[in-house]
Amino acid sequence: MDIHEALRLLEDTLGHAFIKKEVHKMDGWNPESSINLHPLVLLWYKIREESGFTELTDAQPNSQRSRELLTLADLIQNVKDDPEFPRLQSLLRDLEHWEAAIAQMRELKT
């Protein structure tokens, strides 16, 4: 899976309305300092930013964030047909439980 496919999968999983709501929390040029911004939306945003730079330079993104996204997308891809996925999808959007949802996806994958 390439970075663009992984980004689309994350967008589809979180939902465009959720991402849009979260993006509106960003304040100024430093989204990392935005209060209560969901970490997965920050990841989505920063990868989109990196993708723009890589298109300009013809380089493949190889940041820690891009590796995190590819790992997460792999987990999502492997569990999206599981009956538990809708519940996990909901937990991924929850600011307090998103990490637990990822841990549960890892368990389902094995």
JSON list of C-alpha atoms in Angstrom, two decimals:
[
{"chain": "A", "resi": 1, "resn": "MET", "atom": "CA", "xyz": [0.00, 0.00, 0.00]},
{"chain": "A", "resi": 2, "resn": "ASP", "atom": "CA", "xyz": [1.36, 3.40, -0.86]},
{"chain": "A", "resi": 3, "resn": "ILE", "atom": "CA", "xyz": [1.01, 6.57, 1.19]},
{"chain": "A", "resi": 4, "resn": "HIS", "atom": "CA", "xyz": [-1.89, 7.93, -0.88]},
{"chain": "A", "resi": 5, "resn": "GLU", "atom": "CA", "xyz": [-3.90, 4.72, -0.48]},
{"chain": "A", "resi": 6, "resn": "ALA", "atom": "CA", "xyz": [-3.14, 4.72, 3.25]},
{"chain": "A", "resi": 7, "resn": "LEU", "atom": "CA", "xyz": [-4.30, 8.32, 3.52]},
{"chain": "A", "resi": 8, "resn": "ARG", "atom": "CA", "xyz": [-7.55, 7.53, 1.72]},
{"chain": "A", "resi": 9, "resn": "LEU", "atom": "CA", "xyz": [-8.15, 4.54, 3.98]},
{"chain": "A", "resi": 10, "resn": "LEU", "atom": "CA", "xyz": [-7.65, 6.69, 7.07]},
{"chain": "A", "resi": 11, "resn": "GLU", "atom": "CA", "xyz": [-9.99, 9.34, 5.63]},
{"chain": "A", "resi": 12, "resn": "ASP", "atom": "CA", "xyz": [-12.65, 6.73, 4.91]},
{"chain": "A", "resi": 13, "resn": "THR", "atom": "CA", "xyz": [-12.24, 5.19, 8.35]},
{"chain": "A", "resi": 14, "resn": "LEU", "atom": "CA", "xyz": [-12.44, 8.44, 10.32]},
{"chain": "A", "resi": 15, "resn": "GLY", "atom": "CA", "xyz": [-14.98, 10.02, 7.98]},
{"chain": "A", "resi": 16, "resn": "HIS", "atom": "CA", "xyz": [-14.78, 13.31, 6.15]},
{"chain": "A", "resi": 17, "resn": "ALA", "atom": "CA", "xyz": [-17.20, 15.07, 8.50]},
{"chain": "A", "resi": 18, "resn": "PHE", "atom": "CA", "xyz": [-15.12, 14.07, 11.53]},
{"chain": "A", "resi": 19, "resn": "ILE", "atom": "CA", "xyz": [-11.88, 15.24, 9.91]},
{"chain": "A", "resi": 20, "resn": "LYS", "atom": "CA", "xyz": [-13.46, 18.53, 8.86]},
{"chain": "A", "resi": 21, "resn": "LYS", "atom": "CA", "xyz": [-14.73, 19.14, 12.41]},
{"chain": "A", "resi": 22, "resn": "GLU", "atom": "CA", "xyz": [-11.29, 18.41, 13.84]},
{"chain": "A", "resi": 23, "resn": "VAL", "atom": "CA", "xyz": [-9.42, 20.54, 11.28]},
{"chain": "A", "resi": 24, "resn": "HIS", "atom": "CA", "xyz": [-11.48, 23.52, 12.43]},
{"chain": "A", "resi": 25, "resn": "LYS", "atom": "CA", "xyz": [-9.78, 23.17, 15.82]},
{"chain": "A", "resi": 26, "resn": "MET", "atom": "CA", "xyz": [-6.43, 24.06, 14.28]},
{"chain": "A", "resi": 27, "resn": "ASP", "atom": "CA", "xyz": [-5.20, 27.43, 15.31]},
{"chain": "A", "resi": 28, "resn": "GLY", "atom": "CA", "xyz": [-2.61, 29.20, 13.19]},
{"chain": "A", "resi": 29, "resn": "TRP", "atom": "CA", "xyz": [0.48, 27.78, 11.58]},
{"chain": "A", "resi": 30, "resn": "ASN", "atom": "CA", "xyz": [1.25, 25.24, 14.28]},
{"chain": "A", "resi": 31, "resn": "PRO", "atom": "CA", "xyz": [-1.44, 22.55, 14.34]},
{"chain": "A", "resi": 32, "resn": "GLU", "atom": "CA", "xyz": [0.50, 20.58, 16.97]},
{"chain": "A", "resi": 33, "resn": "SER", "atom": "CA", "xyz": [-0.39, 23.25, 19.54]},
{"chain": "A", "resi": 34, "resn": "SER", "atom": "CA", "xyz": [-4.13, 23.10, 18.81]},
{"chain": "A", "resi": 35, "resn": "ILE", "atom": "CA", "xyz": [-6.17, 22.22, 21.87]},
{"chain": "A", "resi": 36, "resn": "ASN", "atom": "CA", "xyz": [-7.94, 18.83, 21.81]},
{"chain": "A", "resi": 37, "resn": "LEU", "atom": "CA", "xyz": [-7.03, 18.14, 18.19]},
{"chain": "A", "resi": 38, "resn": "HIS", "atom": "CA", "xyz": [-7.37, 14.42, 17.58]},
{"chain": "A", "resi": 39, "resn": "PRO", "atom": "CA", "xyz": [-3.90, 12.88, 17.05]},
{"chain": "A", "resi": 40, "resn": "LEU", "atom": "CA", "xyz": [-5.06, 10.83, 14.05]},
{"chain": "A", "resi": 41, "resn": "VAL", "atom": "CA", "xyz": [-6.36, 13.96, 12.36]},
{"chain": "A", "resi": 42, "resn": "LEU", "atom": "CA", "xyz": [-3.05, 15.68, 13.08]},
{"chain": "A", "resi": 43, "resn": "LEU", "atom": "CA", "xyz": [-1.32, 12.66, 11.51]},
{"chain": "A", "resi": 44, "resn": "TRP", "atom": "CA", "xyz": [-3.66, 12.91, 8.50]},
{"chain": "A", "resi": 45, "resn": "TYR", "atom": "CA", "xyz": [-2.98, 16.65, 8.18]},
{"chain": "A", "resi": 46, "resn": "LYS", "atom": "CA", "xyz": [0.81, 16.37, 8.47]},
{"chain": "A", "resi": 47, "resn": "ILE", "atom": "CA", "xyz": [0.94, 13.53, 5.91]},
{"chain": "A", "resi": 48, "resn": "ARG", "atom": "CA", "xyz": [-1.13, 15.62, 3.49]},
{"chain": "A", "resi": 49, "resn": "GLU", "atom": "CA", "xyz": [1.38, 18.42, 4.04]},
{"chain": "A", "resi": 50, "resn": "GLU", "atom": "CA", "xyz": [4.32, 16.07, 3.45]},
{"chain": "A", "resi": 51, "resn": "SER", "atom": "CA", "xyz": [2.64, 14.68, 0.35]},
{"chain": "A", "resi": 52, "resn": "GLY", "atom": "CA", "xyz": [2.51, 18.14, -1.15]},
{"chain": "A", "resi": 53, "resn": "PHE", "atom": "CA", "xyz": [6.23, 18.60, -0.59]},
{"chain": "A", "resi": 54, "resn": "THR", "atom": "CA", "xyz": [7.08, 15.17, -1.98]},
{"chain": "A", "resi": 55, "resn": "GLU", "atom": "CA", "xyz": [5.06, 15.83, -5.14]},
{"chain": "A", "resi": 56, "resn": "LEU", "atom": "CA", "xyz": [7.10, 18.97, -5.70]},
{"chain": "A", "resi": 57, "resn": "THR", "atom": "CA", "xyz": [10.41, 17.16, -5.19]},
{"chain": "A", "resi": 58, "resn": "ASP", "atom": "CA", "xyz": [9.54, 13.69, -6.58]},
{"chain": "A", "resi": 59, "resn": "ALA", "atom": "CA", "xyz": [10.78, 12.15, -3.34]},
{"chain": "A", "resi": 60, "resn": "GLN", "atom": "CA", "xyz": [8.93, 9.41, -1.48]},
{"chain": "A", "resi": 61, "resn": "PRO", "atom": "CA", "xyz": [7.86, 10.37, 2.03]},
{"chain": "A", "resi": 62, "resn": "ASN", "atom": "CA", "xyz": [9.90, 8.47, 4.57]},
{"chain": "A", "resi": 63, "resn": "SER", "atom": "CA", "xyz": [9.15, 10.26, 7.81]},
{"chain": "A", "resi": 64, "resn": "GLN", "atom": "CA", "xyz": [8.20, 8.70, 11.11]},
{"chain": "A", "resi": 65, "resn": "ARG", "atom": "CA", "xyz": [4.66, 9.96, 10.47]},
{"chain": "A", "resi": 66, "resn": "SER", "atom": "CA", "xyz": [4.45, 8.26, 7.08]},
{"chain": "A", "resi": 67, "resn": "ARG", "atom": "CA", "xyz": [5.61, 4.98, 8.62]},
{"chain": "A", "resi": 68, "resn": "GLU", "atom": "CA", "xyz": [2.99, 5.37, 11.38]},
{"chain": "A", "resi": 69, "resn": "LEU", "atom": "CA", "xyz": [0.29, 5.97, 8.77]},
{"chain": "A", "resi": 70, "resn": "LEU", "atom": "CA", "xyz": [1.32, 2.93, 6.72]},
{"chain": "A", "resi": 71, "resn": "THR", "atom": "CA", "xyz": [1.31, 0.75, 9.84]},
{"chain": "A", "resi": 72, "resn": "LEU", "atom": "CA", "xyz": [-2.12, 2.05, 10.88]},
{"chain": "A", "resi": 73, "resn": "ALA", "atom": "CA", "xyz": [-3.50, 1.59, 7.36]},
{"chain": "A", "resi": 74, "resn": "ASP", "atom": "CA", "xyz": [-2.22, -1.98, 7.33]},
{"chain": "A", "resi": 75, "resn": "LEU", "atom": "CA", "xyz": [-4.07, -2.66, 10.60]},
{"chain": "A", "resi": 76, "resn": "ILE", "atom": "CA", "xyz": [-7.26, -1.08, 9.30]},
{"chain": "A", "resi": 77, "resn": "GLN", "atom": "CA", "xyz": [-7.03, -3.01, 6.03]},
{"chain": "A", "resi": 78, "resn": "ASN", "atom": "CA", "xyz": [-6.65, -6.29, 7.90]},
{"chain": "A", "resi": 79, "resn": "VAL", "atom": "CA", "xyz": [-9.59, -5.78, 10.27]},
{"chain": "A", "resi": 80, "resn": "LYS", "atom": "CA", "xyz": [-12.06, -3.74, 8.22]},
{"chain": "A", "resi": 81, "resn": "ASP", "atom": "CA", "xyz": [-14.12, -6.84, 7.38]},
{"chain": "A", "resi": 82, "resn": "ASP", "atom": "CA", "xyz": [-14.23, -8.03, 10.99]},
{"chain": "A", "resi": 83, "resn": "PRO", "atom": "CA", "xyz": [-17.61, -7.70, 12.74]},
{"chain": "A", "resi": 84, "resn": "GLU", "atom": "CA", "xyz": [-15.86, -5.64, 15.45]},
{"chain": "A", "resi": 85, "resn": "PHE", "atom": "CA", "xyz": [-14.65, -3.01, 13.01]},
{"chain": "A", "resi": 86, "resn": "PRO", "atom": "CA", "xyz": [-17.61, -0.58, 13.30]},
{"chain": "A", "resi": 87, "resn": "ARG", "atom": "CA", "xyz": [-17.10, -0.46, 17.07]},
{"chain": "A", "resi": 88, "resn": "LEU", "atom": "CA", "xyz": [-13.35, 0.03, 16.64]},
{"chain": "A", "resi": 89, "resn": "GLN", "atom": "CA", "xyz": [-13.97, 2.70, 14.02]},
{"chain": "A", "resi": 90, "resn": "SER", "atom": "CA", "xyz": [-16.07, 4.58, 16.55]},
{"chain": "A", "resi": 91, "resn": "LEU", "atom": "CA", "xyz": [-13.37, 4.19, 19.20]},
{"chain": "A", "resi": 92, "resn": "LEU", "atom": "CA", "xyz": [-10.75, 5.52, 16.78]},
{"chain": "A", "resi": 93, "resn": "ARG", "atom": "CA", "xyz": [-12.68, 8.80, 16.66]},
{"chain": "A", "resi": 94, "resn": "ASP", "atom": "CA", "xyz": [-12.82, 9.00, 20.44]},
{"chain": "A", "resi": 95, "resn": "LEU", "atom": "CA", "xyz": [-10.06, 11.21, 21.82]},
{"chain": "A", "resi": 96, "resn": "GLU", "atom": "CA", "xyz": [-9.77, 9.07, 24.95]},
{"chain": "A", "resi": 97, "resn": "HIS", "atom": "CA", "xyz": [-9.93, 5.63, 23.36]},
{"chain": "A", "resi": 98, "resn": "TRP", "atom": "CA", "xyz": [-8.22, 5.80, 19.96]},
{"chain": "A", "resi": 99, "resn": "GLU", "atom": "CA", "xyz": [-5.03, 4.16, 21.23]},
{"chain": "A", "resi": 100, "resn": "ALA", "atom": "CA", "xyz": [-7.03, 1.31, 22.78]},
{"chain": "A", "resi": 101, "resn": "ALA", "atom": "CA", "xyz": [-8.78, 0.83, 19.43]},
{"chain": "A", "resi": 102, "resn": "ILE", "atom": "CA", "xyz": [-5.41, 0.47, 17.70]},
{"chain": "A", "resi": 103, "resn": "ALA", "atom": "CA", "xyz": [-4.28, -2.03, 20.33]},
{"chain": "A", "resi": 104, "resn": "GLN", "atom": "CA", "xyz": [-7.47, -4.03, 19.77]},
{"chain": "A", "resi": 105, "resn": "MET", "atom": "CA", "xyz": [-6.91, -3.97, 16.01]},
{"chain": "A", "resi": 106, "resn": "ARG", "atom": "CA", "xyz": [-3.43, -5.40, 16.59]},
{"chain": "A", "resi": 107, "resn": "GLU", "atom": "CA", "xyz": [-4.98, -8.21, 18.63]},
{"chain": "A", "resi": 108, "resn": "LEU", "atom": "CA", "xyz": [-7.55, -8.97, 15.92]},
{"chain": "A", "resi": 109, "resn": "LYS", "atom": "CA", "xyz": [-4.85, -9.02, 13.27]},
{"chain": "A", "resi": 110, "resn": "THR", "atom": "CA", "xyz": [-2.91, -11.80, 14.98]}
]
